Amino acid sequence: MTEPSTSRIPGAHIADPGALGLGAFALTTFVLSVVNAGLVDAEPVVFGLALAYGGIVQFGAGLWEFAKGNTFGATAFCSYGGFWVSFWYLTTQTDLTGLVGNSADHGVAVYLLAWSIFTTYMLIASLRTNLAIVAVFALLTPTFFLLMAGDFSGNDTVTHIGGWLGIITAVAAWYASFAVVTNATFKKTVLPVGPR
């Protein structure tokens, strides 16, 4: 029996999956954040995006980051892809109406607290990437904490602030995605991402 080969196919080049992962994250985050900010009352609009683009597509980008040997990108995209699939499941497939008092909001707050903790350590790890990625995580971390605080306290104003910060986070992620696509397409730095 021979050992499986771990070498890449000669001449094969894997494009940077970061652009796709960041794009999926940005678009889905933007739509949910518009709802969280209280600009529209249309949460069901988010569900399809959460499952398909934010979840499945972003998770796929993470798998390609594994293939490229990028531990940070693989961990980020697979994890946040999992976040979006779990968000979809939590909001469409579970019945929280039977919970007493604030139990449902407090349960969601614990869910968001866990993501806040994960995002905080990803922020620290992002310091070895580039400024565009650091900006995404520096904005996403307080976004999660604000959304968690809004659910725990039942304070819609805090949730709305988290939504506005989420919109800014999405714009930062779109810029990072746009930079990766544009710089790769033009084969030079057109949009700067800051120093590593």
PDB file of C-alpha atoms in Angstrom:
ATOM      1  CA  MET A   1       0.000   0.000   0.000  1.00  0.00           C
ATOM      2  CA  THR A   2       1.372   3.395  -0.915  1.00  0.00           C
ATOM      3  CA  GLU A   3       1.219   6.529   1.161  1.00  0.00           C
ATOM      4  CA  PRO A   4      -1.218   9.140  -0.127  1.00  0.00           C
ATOM      5  CA  SER A   5       0.506  12.016  -1.846  1.00  0.00           C
ATOM      6  CA  THR A   6       0.405  15.397  -0.168  1.00  0.00           C
ATOM      7  CA  SER A   7       2.101  17.199  -3.039  1.00  0.00           C
ATOM      8  CA  ARG A   8       0.131  19.541  -5.226  1.00  0.00           C
ATOM      9  CA  ILE A   9      -0.699  18.786  -8.817  1.00  0.00           C
ATOM     10  CA  PRO A  10       2.155  20.139 -10.949  1.00  0.00           C
ATOM     11  CA  GLY A  11       1.243  23.488 -12.442  1.00  0.00           C
ATOM     12  CA  ALA A  12      -1.995  23.762 -10.460  1.00  0.00           C
ATOM     13  CA  HIS A  13      -2.684  27.159  -8.973  1.00  0.00           C
ATOM     14  CA  ILE A  14      -5.384  27.791  -6.425  1.00  0.00           C
ATOM     15  CA  ALA A  15      -6.756  31.308  -6.584  1.00  0.00           C
ATOM     16  CA  ASP A  16      -6.961  33.235  -3.332  1.00  0.00           C
ATOM     17  CA  PRO A  17     -10.205  32.057  -1.687  1.00  0.00           C
ATOM     18  CA  GLY A  18     -10.039  35.013   0.698  1.00  0.00           C
ATOM     19  CA  ALA A  19     -11.859  37.264  -1.766  1.00  0.00           C
ATOM     20  CA  LEU A  20     -14.819  34.877  -1.914  1.00  0.00           C
ATOM     21  CA  GLY A  21     -14.867  34.278   1.835  1.00  0.00           C
ATOM     22  CA  LEU A  22     -14.692  37.991   2.632  1.00  0.00           C
ATOM     23  CA  GLY A  23     -17.350  38.769   0.020  1.00  0.00           C
ATOM     24  CA  ALA A  24     -19.734  36.159   1.440  1.00  0.00           C
ATOM     25  CA  PHE A  25     -19.099  37.422   4.952  1.00  0.00           C
ATOM     26  CA  ALA A  26     -19.544  41.078   3.956  1.00  0.00           C
ATOM     27  CA  LEU A  27     -22.780  40.710   2.024  1.00  0.00           C
ATOM     28  CA  THR A  28     -24.507  38.513   4.598  1.00  0.00           C
ATOM     29  CA  THR A  29     -23.276  40.670   7.483  1.00  0.00           C
ATOM     30  CA  PHE A  30     -24.498  43.809   5.709  1.00  0.00           C
ATOM     31  CA  VAL A  31     -28.033  42.504   5.207  1.00  0.00           C
ATOM     32  CA  LEU A  32     -28.360  41.208   8.792  1.00  0.00           C
ATOM     33  CA  SER A  33     -26.848  44.418  10.162  1.00  0.00           C
ATOM     34  CA  VAL A  34     -29.376  46.571   8.294  1.00  0.00           C
ATOM     35  CA  VAL A  35     -32.073  44.557  10.113  1.00  0.00           C
ATOM     36  CA  ASN A  36     -30.227  44.790  13.469  1.00  0.00           C
ATOM     37  CA  ALA A  37     -29.834  48.554  13.034  1.00  0.00           C
ATOM     38  CA  GLY A  38     -33.618  48.805  12.755  1.00  0.00           C
ATOM     39  CA  LEU A  39     -33.533  50.201   9.216  1.00  0.00           C
ATOM     40  CA  VAL A  40     -35.878  47.482   7.906  1.00  0.00           C
ATOM     41  CA  ASP A  41     -38.042  44.889   9.606  1.00  0.00           C
ATOM     42  CA  ALA A  42     -37.327  42.012   7.246  1.00  0.00           C
ATOM     43  CA  GLU A  43     -35.247  39.400   9.082  1.00  0.00           C
ATOM     44  CA  PRO A  44     -36.491  36.539   6.823  1.00  0.00           C
ATOM     45  CA  VAL A  45     -34.552  38.169   3.961  1.00  0.00           C
ATOM     46  CA  VAL A  46     -31.363  37.176   5.792  1.00  0.00           C
ATOM     47  CA  PHE A  47     -32.185  33.462   6.092  1.00  0.00           C
ATOM     48  CA  GLY A  48     -31.395  32.371   2.525  1.00  0.00           C
ATOM     49  CA  LEU A  49     -28.179  34.387   2.506  1.00  0.00           C
ATOM     50  CA  ALA A  50     -27.172  33.001   5.900  1.00  0.00           C
ATOM     51  CA  LEU A  51     -27.462  29.411   4.706  1.00  0.00           C
ATOM     52  CA  ALA A  52     -26.211  29.679   1.132  1.00  0.00           C
ATOM     53  CA  TYR A  53     -23.727  32.537   0.813  1.00  0.00           C
ATOM     54  CA  GLY A  54     -22.668  33.346   4.367  1.00  0.00           C
ATOM     55  CA  GLY A  55     -22.712  29.693   5.379  1.00  0.00           C
ATOM     56  CA  ILE A  56     -21.986  27.219   2.601  1.00  0.00           C
ATOM     57  CA  VAL A  57     -19.948  29.467   0.281  1.00  0.00           C
ATOM     58  CA  GLN A  58     -17.875  30.939   3.111  1.00  0.00           C
ATOM     59  CA  PHE A  59     -17.247  27.462   4.550  1.00  0.00           C
ATOM     60  CA  GLY A  60     -16.090  26.345   1.096  1.00  0.00           C
ATOM     61  CA  ALA A  61     -13.672  29.281   0.948  1.00  0.00           C
ATOM     62  CA  GLY A  62     -12.308  28.101   4.291  1.00  0.00           C
ATOM     63  CA  LEU A  63     -11.698  24.615   2.901  1.00  0.00           C
ATOM     64  CA  TRP A  64      -9.715  26.127   0.031  1.00  0.00           C
ATOM     65  CA  GLU A  65      -7.715  28.129   2.575  1.00  0.00           C
ATOM     66  CA  PHE A  66      -6.824  24.778   4.180  1.00  0.00           C
ATOM     67  CA  ALA A  67      -5.633  23.570   0.763  1.00  0.00           C
ATOM     68  CA  LYS A  68      -3.432  26.664   0.476  1.00  0.00           C
ATOM     69  CA  GLY A  69      -2.009  26.074   3.955  1.00  0.00           C
ATOM     70  CA  ASN A  70      -3.503  29.268   5.422  1.00  0.00           C
ATOM     71  CA  THR A  71      -4.474  28.340   8.987  1.00  0.00           C
ATOM     72  CA  PHE A  72      -5.869  31.797   9.793  1.00  0.00           C
ATOM     73  CA  GLY A  73      -8.064  32.003   6.684  1.00  0.00           C
ATOM     74  CA  ALA A  74      -9.222  28.404   7.040  1.00  0.00           C
ATOM     75  CA  THR A  75     -10.165  28.889  10.686  1.00  0.00           C
ATOM     76  CA  ALA A  76     -11.906  32.210  10.058  1.00  0.00           C
ATOM     77  CA  PHE A  77     -13.923  31.237   6.990  1.00  0.00           C
ATOM     78  CA  CYS A  78     -14.905  27.740   8.149  1.00  0.00           C
ATOM     79  CA  SER A  79     -15.874  29.086  11.574  1.00  0.00           C
ATOM     80  CA  TYR A  80     -17.903  32.050  10.347  1.00  0.00           C
ATOM     81  CA  GLY A  81     -19.442  29.821   7.672  1.00  0.00           C
ATOM     82  CA  GLY A  82     -20.508  27.620  10.585  1.00  0.00           C
ATOM     83  CA  PHE A  83     -21.800  30.714  12.374  1.00  0.00           C
ATOM     84  CA  TRP A  84     -24.077  31.564   9.465  1.00  0.00           C
ATOM     85  CA  VAL A  85     -25.410  28.014   9.100  1.00  0.00           C
ATOM     86  CA  SER A  86     -26.048  27.853  12.859  1.00  0.00           C
ATOM     87  CA  PHE A  87     -27.715  31.291  12.733  1.00  0.00           C
ATOM     88  CA  TRP A  88     -29.963  30.047   9.937  1.00  0.00           C
ATOM     89  CA  TYR A  89     -30.817  26.930  11.944  1.00  0.00           C
ATOM     90  CA  LEU A  90     -31.395  28.872  15.166  1.00  0.00           C
ATOM     91  CA  THR A  91     -33.725  31.359  13.486  1.00  0.00           C
ATOM     92  CA  THR A  92     -35.642  29.016  11.180  1.00  0.00           C
ATOM     93  CA  GLN A  93     -35.542  25.498  12.603  1.00  0.00           C
ATOM     94  CA  THR A  94     -35.858  25.953  16.364  1.00  0.00           C
ATOM     95  CA  ASP A  95     -38.850  27.024  18.407  1.00  0.00           C
ATOM     96  CA  LEU A  96     -37.779  29.358  21.182  1.00  0.00           C
ATOM     97  CA  THR A  97     -41.335  30.483  21.974  1.00  0.00           C
ATOM     98  CA  GLY A  98     -41.765  27.923  24.759  1.00  0.00           C
ATOM     99  CA  LEU A  99     -38.932  29.371  26.819  1.00  0.00           C
ATOM    100  CA  VAL A 100     -39.971  31.290  29.918  1.00  0.00           C
ATOM    101  CA  GLY A 101     -39.314  35.012  30.351  1.00  0.00           C
ATOM    102  CA  ASN A 102     -36.032  36.214  28.897  1.00  0.00           C
ATOM    103  CA  SER A 103     -34.645  32.695  28.460  1.00  0.00           C
ATOM    104  CA  ALA A 104     -34.667  32.881  24.654  1.00  0.00           C
ATOM    105  CA  ASP A 105     -32.883  36.256  24.572  1.00  0.00           C
ATOM    106  CA  HIS A 106     -30.419  35.113  27.229  1.00  0.00           C
ATOM    107  CA  GLY A 107     -29.745  31.916  25.267  1.00  0.00           C
ATOM    108  CA  VAL A 108     -29.024  33.939  22.129  1.00  0.00           C
ATOM    109  CA  ALA A 109     -26.844  36.251  24.248  1.00  0.00           C
ATOM    110  CA  VAL A 110     -24.732  33.269  25.383  1.00  0.00           C
ATOM    111  CA  TYR A 111     -24.452  32.165  21.731  1.00  0.00           C
ATOM    112  CA  LEU A 112     -23.254  35.673  20.792  1.00  0.00           C
ATOM    113  CA  LEU A 113     -20.907  35.794  23.799  1.00  0.00           C
ATOM    114  CA  ALA A 114     -19.198  32.629  22.558  1.00  0.00           C
ATOM    115  CA  TRP A 115     -18.776  34.210  19.117  1.00  0.00           C
ATOM    116  CA  SER A 116     -17.481  37.390  20.774  1.00  0.00           C
ATOM    117  CA  ILE A 117     -14.769  35.392  22.535  1.00  0.00           C
ATOM    118  CA  PHE A 118     -13.807  33.551  19.342  1.00  0.00           C
ATOM    119  CA  THR A 119     -13.717  36.816  17.394  1.00  0.00           C
ATOM    120  CA  THR A 120     -11.515  38.431  20.046  1.00  0.00           C
ATOM    121  CA  TYR A 121      -8.832  35.780  19.685  1.00  0.00           C
ATOM    122  CA  MET A 122      -9.121  35.947  15.892  1.00  0.00           C
ATOM    123  CA  LEU A 123      -8.563  39.717  16.202  1.00  0.00           C
ATOM    124  CA  ILE A 124      -5.336  39.034  18.075  1.00  0.00           C
ATOM    125  CA  ALA A 125      -4.242  36.496  15.439  1.00  0.00           C
ATOM    126  CA  SER A 126      -5.156  38.942  12.646  1.00  0.00           C
ATOM    127  CA  LEU A 127      -2.423  41.302  13.821  1.00  0.00           C
ATOM    128  CA  ARG A 128      -0.011  39.183  11.723  1.00  0.00           C
ATOM    129  CA  THR A 129      -2.062  39.643   8.527  1.00  0.00           C
ATOM    130  CA  ASN A 130      -2.666  43.080   6.997  1.00  0.00           C
ATOM    131  CA  LEU A 131      -4.424  46.265   8.040  1.00  0.00           C
ATOM    132  CA  ALA A 132      -7.571  45.535   6.010  1.00  0.00           C
ATOM    133  CA  ILE A 133      -8.114  42.214   7.812  1.00  0.00           C
ATOM    134  CA  VAL A 134      -7.254  43.730  11.198  1.00  0.00           C
ATOM    135  CA  ALA A 135      -9.892  46.417  10.540  1.00  0.00           C
ATOM    136  CA  VAL A 136     -12.539  43.752   9.843  1.00  0.00           C
ATOM    137  CA  PHE A 137     -11.829  41.937  13.115  1.00  0.00           C
ATOM    138  CA  ALA A 138     -11.399  45.170  15.100  1.00  0.00           C
ATOM    139  CA  LEU A 139     -14.914  46.168  14.010  1.00  0.00           C
ATOM    140  CA  LEU A 140     -16.482  42.696  14.237  1.00  0.00           C
ATOM    141  CA  THR A 141     -15.389  42.125  17.842  1.00  0.00           C
ATOM    142  CA  PRO A 142     -17.374  45.029  19.367  1.00  0.00           C
ATOM    143  CA  THR A 143     -20.241  44.278  16.963  1.00  0.00           C
ATOM    144  CA  PHE A 144     -20.669  40.828  18.521  1.00  0.00           C
ATOM    145  CA  PHE A 145     -20.307  42.210  22.055  1.00  0.00           C
ATOM    146  CA  LEU A 146     -22.949  44.897  21.404  1.00  0.00           C
ATOM    147  CA  LEU A 147     -25.384  42.396  19.873  1.00  0.00           C
ATOM    148  CA  MET A 148     -24.809  40.093  22.845  1.00  0.00           C
ATOM    149  CA  ALA A 149     -25.425  42.953  25.294  1.00  0.00           C
ATOM    150  CA  GLY A 150     -28.562  43.962  23.392  1.00  0.00           C
ATOM    151  CA  ASP A 151     -30.000  40.445  23.600  1.00  0.00           C
ATOM    152  CA  PHE A 152     -29.029  39.980  27.228  1.00  0.00           C
ATOM    153  CA  SER A 153     -30.467  43.333  28.351  1.00  0.00           C
ATOM    154  CA  GLY A 154     -33.396  43.437  25.951  1.00  0.00           C
ATOM    155  CA  ASN A 155     -32.257  46.951  24.993  1.00  0.00           C
ATOM    156  CA  ASP A 156     -33.098  47.575  21.327  1.00  0.00           C
ATOM    157  CA  THR A 157     -30.899  50.688  21.243  1.00  0.00           C
ATOM    158  CA  VAL A 158     -27.807  48.599  22.021  1.00  0.00           C
ATOM    159  CA  THR A 159     -28.803  46.112  19.302  1.00  0.00           C
ATOM    160  CA  HIS A 160     -29.296  48.992  16.843  1.00  0.00           C
ATOM    161  CA  ILE A 161     -25.822  50.349  17.645  1.00  0.00           C
ATOM    162  CA  GLY A 162     -24.454  46.840  17.074  1.00  0.00           C
ATOM    163  CA  GLY A 163     -26.294  46.805  13.752  1.00  0.00           C
ATOM    164  CA  TRP A 164     -24.736  50.092  12.657  1.00  0.00           C
ATOM    165  CA  LEU A 165     -21.293  48.831  13.649  1.00  0.00           C
ATOM    166  CA  GLY A 166     -22.046  45.638  11.712  1.00  0.00           C
ATOM    167  CA  ILE A 167     -22.754  47.728   8.600  1.00  0.00           C
ATOM    168  CA  ILE A 168     -19.344  49.384   8.979  1.00  0.00           C
ATOM    169  CA  THR A 169     -17.796  45.930   9.504  1.00  0.00           C
ATOM    170  CA  ALA A 170     -19.404  44.715   6.274  1.00  0.00           C
ATOM    171  CA  VAL A 171     -18.024  47.706   4.357  1.00  0.00           C
ATOM    172  CA  ALA A 172     -14.526  46.954   5.703  1.00  0.00           C
ATOM    173  CA  ALA A 173     -14.862  43.292   4.656  1.00  0.00           C
ATOM    174  CA  TRP A 174     -16.106  44.313   1.208  1.00  0.00           C
ATOM    175  CA  TYR A 175     -13.085  46.573   0.816  1.00  0.00           C
ATOM    176  CA  ALA A 176     -10.748  43.726   1.782  1.00  0.00           C
ATOM    177  CA  SER A 177     -12.487  41.389  -0.696  1.00  0.00           C
ATOM    178  CA  PHE A 178     -12.455  44.058  -3.411  1.00  0.00           C
ATOM    179  CA  ALA A 179      -8.730  44.612  -2.843  1.00  0.00           C
ATOM    180  CA  VAL A 180      -7.929  40.899  -3.172  1.00  0.00           C
ATOM    181  CA  VAL A 181      -9.959  40.565  -6.400  1.00  0.00           C
ATOM    182  CA  THR A 182      -8.690  43.799  -7.936  1.00  0.00           C
ATOM    183  CA  ASN A 183      -5.038  43.318  -7.020  1.00  0.00           C
ATOM    184  CA  ALA A 184      -5.068  39.720  -8.304  1.00  0.00           C
ATOM    185  CA  THR A 185      -6.839  40.711 -11.524  1.00  0.00           C
ATOM    186  CA  PHE A 186      -4.476  43.590 -12.286  1.00  0.00           C
ATOM    187  CA  LYS A 187      -1.472  41.626 -10.972  1.00  0.00           C
ATOM    188  CA  LYS A 188      -0.327  44.647  -8.981  1.00  0.00           C
ATOM    189  CA  THR A 189      -1.402  46.610  -5.915  1.00  0.00           C
ATOM    190  CA  VAL A 190      -4.284  48.806  -7.004  1.00  0.00           C
ATOM    191  CA  LEU A 191      -6.079  48.881  -3.654  1.00  0.00           C
ATOM    192  CA  PRO A 192      -3.757  48.910  -0.638  1.00  0.00           C
ATOM    193  CA  VAL A 193      -4.463  46.589   2.284  1.00  0.00           C
ATOM    194  CA  GLY A 194      -1.817  48.000   4.600  1.00  0.00           C
ATOM    195  CA  PRO A 195       1.371  46.475   5.901  1.00  0.00           C
ATOM    196  CA  ARG A 196       1.759  42.922   7.141  1.00  0.00           C
TER     197      ARG A 196
END
